[in-house]
Amino acid sequence: MKTIVTTMIVMLAAPMLFCQSVSADGVLMSLREVLGVSEGDMQKIANGELVSSNNSDGTDLTAYVPAGSVIAEMLQTAPTGKKGFAIASVTLVPYPASWNRMSASERMLALYNVLGCISTQKGITYISRRAGYKPKELFTQSYYIANENKKSPPLSDITAAVVPETEVRYVFQEDTSFGENTYRHTYTNSDDEIFVEITNCTPMKYRGVTCLKKEEMRMCISLYPVQEGVLVSSAAIVTGHKTTVTVVVVKVDLADSFKRRTDALHAWFKKHVEGQ
């Protein structure tokens, strides 16, 4: 009798295991249609891991973002060598259960509004090299403002009723390394992608010395829905600087610094999607 019961359990479990395998294969098939990374990186993304690379060695970063996307177009012309550098990262964030009955357009609106919750970036942490590669607060202040003037009064987060094709917003953030800065957020949206380009409107300074002049940094975030979730891609594009700069006598690894910041933004976005 025990043998019969065991056999029945195995037979009942087999279809479930098969479905899980098909589901995993389905995720990989969806990713292969839009990404060009290696199979090893593809598997990591399917497992929910964050995969990153930079172009200092000539790597084609467009493989790390959806083919044909706006962020891919940005990376095609990203500077390299003495002209600058770029970093790209991508991960797959599953849709929360509460979104199961949403239409595609409703999901896009929900994603757009999550990305727009700028005030919730206040207090997020990143892995700090200066703190011994331990978590450290990244932004002590984060809010919308009416224009580039950092003294403009704070504005509340924006909750949109529809996803606009284009939009420009301004954000003030106090960074624990680069001080007080204002940024221009330029959105370019479609039925397939939510894309925002973040440009520094003020010089970014480290210990009072300018590391990046106005508009030398562009941070891009792309939300590209697929059947299993949303592909969240990011890129940090810096012009006029190599990956490492020297400020007074301190070497600042800009590439590593911005990678750890984009990692923090990915974690922030994933957390807020999961909380919906």
mmCIF file of C-alpha atoms in Angstrom:
data_model
loop_
_atom_site.group_PDB
_atom_site.id
_atom_site.type_symbol
_atom_site.label_atom_id
_atom_site.label_comp_id
_atom_site.label_asym_id
_atom_site.label_seq_id
_atom_site.Cartn_x
_atom_site.Cartn_y
_atom_site.Cartn_z
ATOM 1 C CA MET A 1 0.000 0.000 0.000
ATOM 2 C CA LYS A 2 2.838 2.378 0.875
ATOM 3 C CA THR A 3 4.426 1.769 -2.529
ATOM 4 C CA ILE A 4 1.140 2.477 -4.319
ATOM 5 C CA VAL A 5 0.635 5.750 -2.414
ATOM 6 C CA THR A 6 4.193 6.855 -3.125
ATOM 7 C CA THR A 7 3.751 6.098 -6.822
ATOM 8 C CA MET A 8 0.525 8.095 -6.936
ATOM 9 C CA ILE A 9 2.196 11.076 -5.286
ATOM 10 C CA VAL A 10 5.031 11.000 -7.820
ATOM 11 C CA MET A 11 2.523 10.738 -10.701
ATOM 12 C CA LEU A 12 0.520 13.680 -9.366
ATOM 13 C CA ALA A 13 3.634 15.748 -8.779
ATOM 14 C CA ALA A 14 5.088 15.084 -12.234
ATOM 15 C CA PRO A 15 2.688 17.381 -14.156
ATOM 16 C CA MET A 16 3.383 20.159 -11.662
ATOM 17 C CA LEU A 17 7.127 19.809 -12.127
ATOM 18 C CA PHE A 18 6.652 19.738 -15.888
ATOM 19 C CA CYS A 19 4.591 22.953 -15.791
ATOM 20 C CA GLN A 20 7.267 24.669 -13.723
ATOM 21 C CA SER A 21 9.913 23.611 -16.266
ATOM 22 C CA VAL A 22 7.803 24.889 -19.159
ATOM 23 C CA SER A 23 7.239 28.152 -17.320
ATOM 24 C CA ALA A 24 10.987 28.610 -16.787
ATOM 25 C CA ASP A 25 11.626 27.836 -20.457
ATOM 26 C CA GLY A 26 8.901 30.311 -21.386
ATOM 27 C CA VAL A 27 10.626 33.073 -19.435
ATOM 28 C CA LEU A 28 13.915 32.360 -21.191
ATOM 29 C CA MET A 29 12.215 32.331 -24.580
ATOM 30 C CA SER A 30 10.668 35.747 -23.890
ATOM 31 C CA LEU A 31 14.016 37.150 -22.790
ATOM 32 C CA ARG A 32 15.829 35.764 -25.844
ATOM 33 C CA GLU A 33 13.398 37.647 -28.077
ATOM 34 C CA VAL A 34 14.439 41.047 -26.735
ATOM 35 C CA LEU A 35 17.889 40.693 -25.102
ATOM 36 C CA GLY A 36 21.255 39.695 -26.550
ATOM 37 C CA VAL A 37 23.185 38.747 -23.398
ATOM 38 C CA SER A 38 24.860 35.359 -22.889
ATOM 39 C CA GLU A 39 22.835 32.316 -21.842
ATOM 40 C CA GLY A 40 24.433 32.498 -18.408
ATOM 41 C CA ASP A 41 23.309 36.094 -17.931
ATOM 42 C CA MET A 42 19.912 35.227 -19.440
ATOM 43 C CA GLN A 43 19.415 32.583 -16.759
ATOM 44 C CA LYS A 44 20.384 35.049 -14.023
ATOM 45 C CA ILE A 45 17.859 37.583 -15.313
ATOM 46 C CA ALA A 46 15.163 34.878 -15.465
ATOM 47 C CA ASN A 47 15.961 34.129 -11.811
ATOM 48 C CA GLY A 48 15.409 37.777 -10.870
ATOM 49 C CA GLU A 49 19.088 38.728 -10.571
ATOM 50 C CA LEU A 50 20.540 42.040 -11.732
ATOM 51 C CA VAL A 51 23.058 41.760 -14.575
ATOM 52 C CA SER A 52 25.395 44.658 -15.414
ATOM 53 C CA SER A 53 28.314 45.606 -17.645
ATOM 54 C CA ASN A 54 30.233 48.686 -18.796
ATOM 55 C CA ASN A 55 31.743 49.567 -22.156
ATOM 56 C CA SER A 56 35.322 50.225 -20.991
ATOM 57 C CA ASP A 57 36.453 47.039 -22.769
ATOM 58 C CA GLY A 58 34.334 47.607 -25.856
ATOM 59 C CA THR A 59 31.330 45.562 -24.696
ATOM 60 C CA ASP A 60 28.185 46.190 -26.737
ATOM 61 C CA LEU A 61 25.803 47.405 -24.042
ATOM 62 C CA THR A 62 22.768 47.263 -26.310
ATOM 63 C CA ALA A 63 22.703 43.514 -25.563
ATOM 64 C CA TYR A 64 21.699 44.404 -21.983
ATOM 65 C CA VAL A 65 18.564 46.319 -22.950
ATOM 66 C CA PRO A 66 15.521 45.440 -25.094
ATOM 67 C CA ALA A 67 16.193 45.493 -28.837
ATOM 68 C CA GLY A 68 14.575 48.464 -30.550
ATOM 69 C CA SER A 69 13.971 50.347 -27.296
ATOM 70 C CA VAL A 70 14.740 54.016 -26.693
ATOM 71 C CA ILE A 71 17.399 53.059 -24.156
ATOM 72 C CA ALA A 72 19.067 50.884 -26.819
ATOM 73 C CA GLU A 73 19.245 53.915 -29.126
ATOM 74 C CA MET A 74 20.888 55.917 -26.340
ATOM 75 C CA LEU A 75 23.524 53.225 -25.747
ATOM 76 C CA GLN A 76 24.332 52.906 -29.450
ATOM 77 C CA THR A 77 25.917 56.366 -29.321
ATOM 78 C CA ALA A 78 27.353 56.156 -25.786
ATOM 79 C CA PRO A 79 30.919 57.508 -25.487
ATOM 80 C CA THR A 80 33.938 55.302 -24.749
ATOM 81 C CA GLY A 81 37.574 55.786 -23.744
ATOM 82 C CA LYS A 82 38.672 59.392 -23.249
ATOM 83 C CA LYS A 83 35.270 60.619 -24.449
ATOM 84 C CA GLY A 84 33.433 58.972 -21.564
ATOM 85 C CA PHE A 85 31.832 55.698 -20.587
ATOM 86 C CA ALA A 86 28.529 53.960 -19.997
ATOM 87 C CA ILE A 87 27.119 51.284 -17.696
ATOM 88 C CA ALA A 88 24.027 49.195 -18.369
ATOM 89 C CA SER A 89 22.017 46.950 -16.043
ATOM 90 C CA VAL A 90 18.886 44.839 -16.473
ATOM 91 C CA THR A 91 16.628 42.702 -14.304
ATOM 92 C CA LEU A 92 13.176 41.126 -14.531
ATOM 93 C CA VAL A 93 10.597 42.246 -11.958
ATOM 94 C CA PRO A 94 7.472 40.022 -11.748
ATOM 95 C CA TYR A 95 4.083 41.690 -11.711
ATOM 96 C CA PRO A 96 2.374 41.745 -8.299
ATOM 97 C CA ALA A 97 -0.687 39.507 -7.920
ATOM 98 C CA SER A 98 -2.901 42.608 -7.648
ATOM 99 C CA TRP A 99 -2.081 43.433 -11.293
ATOM 100 C CA ASN A 100 -3.230 40.091 -12.731
ATOM 101 C CA ARG A 101 -6.549 41.446 -13.966
ATOM 102 C CA MET A 102 -5.135 44.684 -15.329
ATOM 103 C CA SER A 103 -5.099 45.422 -19.040
ATOM 104 C CA ALA A 104 -1.776 46.192 -20.733
ATOM 105 C CA SER A 105 -2.498 49.932 -20.668
ATOM 106 C CA GLU A 106 -3.456 49.820 -16.982
ATOM 107 C CA ARG A 107 -0.184 48.085 -16.163
ATOM 108 C CA MET A 108 1.773 50.701 -18.077
ATOM 109 C CA LEU A 109 0.068 53.439 -16.090
ATOM 110 C CA ALA A 110 0.785 51.641 -12.813
ATOM 111 C CA LEU A 111 4.465 51.254 -13.771
ATOM 112 C CA TYR A 112 4.655 54.914 -14.800
ATOM 113 C CA ASN A 113 3.286 56.051 -11.458
ATOM 114 C CA VAL A 114 5.601 53.768 -9.467
ATOM 115 C CA LEU A 115 8.586 55.202 -11.337
ATOM 116 C CA GLY A 116 7.285 58.693 -10.585
ATOM 117 C CA CYS A 117 7.225 58.252 -6.787
ATOM 118 C CA ILE A 118 10.377 60.332 -6.381
ATOM 119 C CA SER A 119 9.779 61.165 -2.711
ATOM 120 C CA THR A 120 10.127 57.457 -1.830
ATOM 121 C CA GLN A 121 13.771 57.552 -2.927
ATOM 122 C CA LYS A 122 14.564 59.545 0.199
ATOM 123 C CA GLY A 123 16.458 57.296 2.584
ATOM 124 C CA ILE A 124 17.265 54.491 0.146
ATOM 125 C CA THR A 125 20.681 52.915 0.641
ATOM 126 C CA TYR A 126 23.486 51.799 -1.615
ATOM 127 C CA ILE A 127 26.697 49.865 -1.044
ATOM 128 C CA SER A 128 29.286 52.502 -0.220
ATOM 129 C CA ARG A 129 32.986 51.980 -0.932
ATOM 130 C CA ARG A 130 33.935 54.685 1.579
ATOM 131 C CA ALA A 131 31.865 52.913 4.228
ATOM 132 C CA GLY A 132 33.726 49.657 3.631
ATOM 133 C CA TYR A 133 31.246 48.336 1.062
ATOM 134 C CA LYS A 134 28.426 48.480 3.560
ATOM 135 C CA PRO A 135 24.945 49.978 3.086
ATOM 136 C CA LYS A 136 24.868 53.760 3.356
ATOM 137 C CA GLU A 137 22.075 56.256 2.840
ATOM 138 C CA LEU A 138 22.107 57.548 -0.737
ATOM 139 C CA PHE A 139 19.577 60.411 -0.807
ATOM 140 C CA THR A 140 18.770 62.442 2.307
ATOM 141 C CA GLN A 141 16.265 64.537 0.317
ATOM 142 C CA SER A 142 14.266 63.702 -2.804
ATOM 143 C CA TYR A 143 11.328 65.645 -4.238
ATOM 144 C CA TYR A 144 9.923 67.381 -7.305
ATOM 145 C CA ILE A 145 10.455 71.076 -7.968
ATOM 146 C CA ALA A 146 8.965 73.434 -10.562
ATOM 147 C CA ASN A 147 12.206 74.221 -12.421
ATOM 148 C CA GLU A 148 16.000 73.876 -12.260
ATOM 149 C CA ASN A 149 16.316 76.214 -9.277
ATOM 150 C CA LYS A 150 17.290 74.051 -6.302
ATOM 151 C CA LYS A 151 15.708 76.596 -3.952
ATOM 152 C CA SER A 152 12.262 75.985 -5.457
ATOM 153 C CA PRO A 153 9.726 74.707 -2.905
ATOM 154 C CA PRO A 154 9.068 70.944 -2.813
ATOM 155 C CA LEU A 155 6.196 69.570 -4.875
ATOM 156 C CA SER A 156 4.215 66.409 -4.180
ATOM 157 C CA ASP A 157 4.668 63.239 -6.217
ATOM 158 C CA ILE A 158 2.644 63.204 -9.412
ATOM 159 C CA THR A 159 -0.024 60.551 -9.937
ATOM 160 C CA ALA A 160 -0.962 60.503 -13.601
ATOM 161 C CA ALA A 161 -4.353 59.471 -14.977
ATOM 162 C CA VAL A 162 -2.858 58.538 -18.359
ATOM 163 C CA VAL A 163 0.663 57.871 -19.614
ATOM 164 C CA PRO A 164 1.780 60.888 -21.670
ATOM 165 C CA GLU A 165 3.874 60.437 -24.811
ATOM 166 C CA THR A 166 6.395 62.967 -23.524
ATOM 167 C CA GLU A 167 6.852 64.850 -20.270
ATOM 168 C CA VAL A 168 9.537 66.878 -18.498
ATOM 169 C CA ARG A 169 9.828 67.054 -14.711
ATOM 170 C CA TYR A 170 12.442 68.526 -12.372
ATOM 171 C CA VAL A 171 13.777 66.821 -9.252
ATOM 172 C CA PHE A 172 15.900 67.949 -6.313
ATOM 173 C CA GLN A 173 18.010 65.371 -4.510
ATOM 174 C CA GLU A 174 20.618 65.678 -1.793
ATOM 175 C CA ASP A 175 23.246 63.004 -2.377
ATOM 176 C CA THR A 176 25.516 61.886 0.484
ATOM 177 C CA SER A 177 28.518 61.928 -1.884
ATOM 178 C CA PHE A 178 27.705 64.503 -4.579
ATOM 179 C CA GLY A 179 25.755 67.021 -2.503
ATOM 180 C CA GLU A 180 22.661 68.985 -3.564
ATOM 181 C CA ASN A 181 21.685 68.661 -7.201
ATOM 182 C CA THR A 182 18.758 69.250 -9.509
ATOM 183 C CA TYR A 183 17.888 66.929 -12.376
ATOM 184 C CA ARG A 184 15.745 67.115 -15.467
ATOM 185 C CA HIS A 185 13.598 64.011 -16.024
ATOM 186 C CA THR A 186 12.581 63.711 -19.680
ATOM 187 C CA TYR A 187 10.033 60.986 -20.442
ATOM 188 C CA THR A 188 9.510 59.351 -23.827
ATOM 189 C CA ASN A 189 6.744 56.753 -23.616
ATOM 190 C CA SER A 190 5.030 54.334 -25.976
ATOM 191 C CA ASP A 191 2.765 51.294 -25.758
ATOM 192 C CA ASP A 192 5.900 49.135 -25.398
ATOM 193 C CA GLU A 193 8.182 51.166 -23.152
ATOM 194 C CA ILE A 194 8.346 53.782 -20.436
ATOM 195 C CA PHE A 195 11.640 55.628 -20.746
ATOM 196 C CA VAL A 196 13.094 58.438 -18.674
ATOM 197 C CA GLU A 197 16.373 60.261 -19.252
ATOM 198 C CA ILE A 198 17.746 61.944 -16.112
ATOM 199 C CA THR A 199 20.229 64.766 -16.726
ATOM 200 C CA ASN A 200 22.137 66.735 -14.093
ATOM 201 C CA CYS A 201 21.180 70.418 -14.247
ATOM 202 C CA THR A 202 23.857 71.361 -11.702
ATOM 203 C CA PRO A 203 27.552 70.442 -11.431
ATOM 204 C CA MET A 204 28.040 67.295 -9.349
ATOM 205 C CA LYS A 205 30.696 67.863 -6.700
ATOM 206 C CA TYR A 206 32.676 65.530 -4.465
ATOM 207 C CA ARG A 207 34.117 67.158 -1.338
ATOM 208 C CA GLY A 208 33.402 70.536 -2.882
ATOM 209 C CA VAL A 209 35.284 69.838 -6.113
ATOM 210 C CA THR A 210 33.385 69.426 -9.376
ATOM 211 C CA CYS A 211 33.478 65.857 -10.723
ATOM 212 C CA LEU A 212 30.882 66.304 -13.431
ATOM 213 C CA LYS A 213 29.897 69.554 -15.058
ATOM 214 C CA LYS A 214 26.310 70.439 -15.873
ATOM 215 C CA GLU A 215 24.720 67.892 -18.234
ATOM 216 C CA GLU A 216 27.761 65.575 -18.279
ATOM 217 C CA MET A 217 25.754 62.782 -16.662
ATOM 218 C CA ARG A 218 22.709 61.022 -18.081
ATOM 219 C CA MET A 219 20.925 58.303 -16.165
ATOM 220 C CA CYS A 220 18.364 56.361 -18.185
ATOM 221 C CA ILE A 221 15.666 54.009 -16.937
ATOM 222 C CA SER A 222 13.533 51.852 -19.208
ATOM 223 C CA LEU A 223 10.475 49.794 -18.255
ATOM 224 C CA TYR A 224 9.691 47.202 -20.928
ATOM 225 C CA PRO A 225 6.768 44.871 -20.106
ATOM 226 C CA VAL A 226 6.951 41.223 -21.156
ATOM 227 C CA GLN A 227 4.501 38.428 -20.355
ATOM 228 C CA GLU A 228 6.273 37.335 -17.155
ATOM 229 C CA GLY A 229 6.932 40.795 -15.730
ATOM 230 C CA VAL A 230 8.692 44.030 -16.575
ATOM 231 C CA LEU A 231 12.264 44.253 -17.807
ATOM 232 C CA VAL A 232 13.853 47.104 -15.873
ATOM 233 C CA SER A 233 16.912 48.422 -17.698
ATOM 234 C CA SER A 234 19.130 51.295 -16.660
ATOM 235 C CA ALA A 235 22.118 53.087 -18.108
ATOM 236 C CA ALA A 236 24.519 55.638 -16.690
ATOM 237 C CA ILE A 237 26.210 57.620 -19.484
ATOM 238 C CA VAL A 238 29.035 60.021 -18.617
ATOM 239 C CA THR A 239 30.727 62.284 -21.182
ATOM 240 C CA GLY A 240 34.164 63.880 -21.001
ATOM 241 C CA HIS A 241 35.599 61.577 -18.323
ATOM 242 C CA LYS A 242 37.273 58.209 -18.037
ATOM 243 C CA THR A 243 35.865 55.685 -15.587
ATOM 244 C CA THR A 244 38.162 57.030 -12.836
ATOM 245 C CA VAL A 245 38.882 60.673 -11.996
ATOM 246 C CA THR A 246 41.152 62.256 -9.377
ATOM 247 C CA VAL A 247 39.608 64.870 -7.099
ATOM 248 C CA VAL A 248 42.438 66.692 -5.253
ATOM 249 C CA VAL A 249 44.423 63.556 -4.252
ATOM 250 C CA VAL A 250 41.465 61.175 -4.028
ATOM 251 C CA LYS A 251 40.685 58.786 -6.870
ATOM 252 C CA VAL A 252 36.969 58.538 -7.566
ATOM 253 C CA ASP A 253 35.829 55.511 -9.531
ATOM 254 C CA LEU A 254 32.878 57.076 -11.330
ATOM 255 C CA ALA A 255 31.916 53.859 -13.108
ATOM 256 C CA ASP A 256 31.778 51.883 -9.876
ATOM 257 C CA SER A 257 30.000 54.723 -8.065
ATOM 258 C CA PHE A 258 27.251 55.036 -10.655
ATOM 259 C CA LYS A 259 26.860 51.264 -10.924
ATOM 260 C CA ARG A 260 26.189 51.038 -7.189
ATOM 261 C CA ARG A 261 23.705 53.891 -7.518
ATOM 262 C CA THR A 262 21.843 52.214 -10.360
ATOM 263 C CA ASP A 263 21.817 49.008 -8.296
ATOM 264 C CA ALA A 264 20.101 50.970 -5.515
ATOM 265 C CA LEU A 265 17.517 52.378 -7.932
ATOM 266 C CA HIS A 266 16.737 48.897 -9.260
ATOM 267 C CA ALA A 267 16.206 47.655 -5.700
ATOM 268 C CA TRP A 268 14.020 50.685 -4.920
ATOM 269 C CA PHE A 269 11.814 50.148 -7.970
ATOM 270 C CA LYS A 270 11.455 46.404 -7.378
ATOM 271 C CA LYS A 271 10.478 46.975 -3.751
ATOM 272 C CA HIS A 272 7.742 49.461 -4.691
ATOM 273 C CA VAL A 273 6.319 47.275 -7.456
ATOM 274 C CA GLU A 274 6.171 44.328 -5.055
ATOM 275 C CA GLY A 275 4.345 46.549 -2.556
ATOM 276 C CA GLN A 276 1.482 47.321 -4.948
#
